[in-house]
Amino acid sequence: MSDSPILSIKDLHAKVADEDIDILHGVNLEIGRGELHAIMGPNGSGKSTLAKILAGHPGYETTSGEVLYEGEDLLELEVDERAQKGVFLAFQYPVEVPGVSIANFLRTALQARLGEGEEVDLFDFQDELLAKMEILDMDPSFAERSVNDGFSGGEKKRNEILQMAVLKPKLALMDETDSGLDIDALQVVAKGVKRLQEEDPDMSVLIITHYQRVLQYIEPDHVHVMIGGQLVRSGGAEVAADLEAQGYEQFKTPATG
Amino acid sequence: MPQNEVVEGLDLDRYKYHFITEDEPVFRSGRGLNEKVVREISAQKDEPEWMLEFRLKALKIYNAKPMPTWGGDLSNLESVLDQIYFYVRPQDKMERSWDDVPPNIKETFEKLGIPEAEQKVLAGVGAQYESEMVYHSLKEEWEKKGVIFDSIEDGLKNHPELFREHFGTVIPSADNKFSAMNSAVWSGGSFVYIPPGVELDTPLQAYFRVNQEQMGQFERTLIIADEGSKAHYIEGCTAPVYSTESFHSGVIEIVVKPGAHFRYTTIQNWSNNMYNLVTQRALVHENATMEWLDGNLGSKLTMKYPSCYLLGEGAHGSVLSIAYSGDGQHQDTGGKVVHAAPNTTSQIVSKSISKGTGRSTYRGLCQVHEGSVNSKSNVECDALLINDTSRTDTYPYIEIDEKKSNIGHEATVSKVGDEQLFYLMSRGMNEEEAMALIVRGFIEPIAKLLPLEYAVELNRLIELEMEGSVG
Ligand SMILES: Nc1ncnc2c1ncn2[C@@H]1O[C@H](COP(=O)(O)OP(=O)(O)OP(=O)(O)O)[C@@H](O)[C@H]1O
Ligand SMILES: [Mg+2]
């Protein structure tokens, strides 16, 4: 079992639900357990769409292709089922939930994973939350703030990582978590991701980014380039360096879009 | 007070959860409202002559006043009123058994996690309520301090001067059609007096009043917080009030004397056939503070606008409310503040949630009289719509006759968005859990002011209400 990939995407085509806007035009991607993948690509190429489709966003429709998660048809599962089975999406644009503290939010999320009659142990939870906040260099008072309400861009991203650290996914999709972070914060976040992978070497990560810098801290096993709804090139870390030097012009073909 | 098991069961009724069976009890007044009924009520209560006259005069006013044409839909109300009994002697209330309690009500009790013994009390079929012991020791403590906490009937009997001095002065019978109706037929409610300088840590809770007359459809409460006192009164509960009666019209009068601080909290969850038309008003004197904390759930139509008349310099009034309207329900609520003295401050915060075909209306009035210099008022009303079929309206009236004052108004309407739901669900919550969390967050600024057990019950109730909210 552990040899089989955690995620396998085959020729995935997708569009905006109820509209004729095609976004993904045949994505192929395989992520093995414990692997770290990065997707880079120009604005509007479909990176976030792919991540959202994997998390189950109702605004998109897959028209053909297949996505297997731990051998199971991922597209058949509800959003919350996917989360409960270990899929986590760190949002590019995290959403505000006024009046709900981070602590309350996370406790509710953990509670939702438990069966009938089981309760999150409040003391264990508190300890865990504080420990994770410490790793991420966050002030404990942060846990009492309303989720993303009035957060700075960097705080929102850090909050996504905090959630990831507490919810312990098997497959983490990080959509531009590095954007908007200052250099120190970037290092802290990178350290946090590494720490999580040390705790669970089987945790797989798909990181979407525009910048090579984050990839210097979190070293990816594979880097893919998405253009026009397709992964047009895959390789090792050298792909990122190459992009940094030459840009996307080299891949652009007028055939898609 | 006759010793009667049924009456005791009912009087201990913490949640105003009462039944009237279909059978007609012998001592009921006839249906509808007329002079005979009013005289009968007054005679049954063995009232002084002045109260009978007060009632009869109120009846005339009631008859003379037209039905309001604003607010909610009252077009069916006349026929409802023709059918109801305006007075039922408590000893005549029918005995009933647990088997008579409708299954859906029992189910709600179960879901709310209310212990069985308490469920029976709620349903009016249980015997003693445990809090009686607690109440007795508290009552002793209160009495030592000179606090009066009685039924309104006992207040009139035992404290006639104090009662007469204030009764009907905050809300005159002629204030509106329903205050006139209540003034004619009132029955049940509390009489509270807090002596000067007395501060109570434990809230006075309506359900503590044992062996008193049942709070009824026409409850009347009079509260006097004397100079420099401080207290909190709590009424109601989030458990559903089940009643075959479909009309409730209360009048709550509060006098907050100089330097006093009073908070009145109501949480009510009416069955969805109920017209709930309540007049609540406080006169707030110099440097005194009045806070209304109001939670309205259920009912067919609720019209309720707690108000503060800021009469003395430096007075402060606040009206904080949460309204929830489910399918077919209309909550027409808000608040009213009148600044009639300099340096007075007020705040209205109203949060409404509409689900399904539910409708919430915010209706507020902020008045600043000439000469009320340096008065400040801040009004905030936020509406949350759960479904596309849900509706909300806002009617903020502002009348300012003093230039040197500062009035702020802010209104927001939000709809639970797909992105928000997706975000929460992507963390593992199902749609209903996500919805409930969003709603809880929305009311949090007010819910956090509630006593803990009420806040917890309110949260559980919201979870229940969010079941089946999606689809
Ligand atoms: N709901 C939608 N309705 C219409 N168009 C959409 C919708 N969602 C995505 N698109 C379009 O699909 C394309 C891909 O969007 P996506 O957000 O996936 O890009 P991205 O690669 O993440 O870009 P960026 O790097 O700027 O984040 C864009 O042109 C976008 O405008
Ligand atoms: Mg994107």
PDB file of N, CA and C and ligand atoms in Angstrom, chain A residues 48 92 175-176, ligand 2:
ATOM      1  N   SER A  48      -4.698  27.313  -8.897  1.00  0.00           N
ATOM      2  CA  SER A  48      -5.651  27.317  -7.781  1.00  0.00           C
ATOM      3  C   SER A  48      -6.867  26.461  -8.109  1.00  0.00           C
ATOM      4  N   GLN A  92      -5.237  30.175  -0.997  1.00  0.00           N
ATOM      5  CA  GLN A  92      -4.529  31.361  -1.479  1.00  0.00           C
ATOM      6  C   GLN A  92      -5.174  32.611  -0.874  1.00  0.00           C
ATOM      7  N   ASP A 175      -1.536  26.570  -1.432  1.00  0.00           N
ATOM      8  CA  ASP A 175      -1.690  27.472  -2.564  1.00  0.00           C
ATOM      9  C   ASP A 175      -1.103  28.844  -2.247  1.00  0.00           C
ATOM     10  N   GLU A 176       0.068  29.071  -2.746  1.00  0.00           N
ATOM     11  CA  GLU A 176       0.768  30.351  -2.555  1.00  0.00           C
ATOM     12  C   GLU A 176       0.836  30.777  -1.100  1.00  0.00           C
TER      13      GLU A 176
HETATM   14 MG    MG C   2      -4.003  30.942  -7.715  1.00  0.00          MG
END
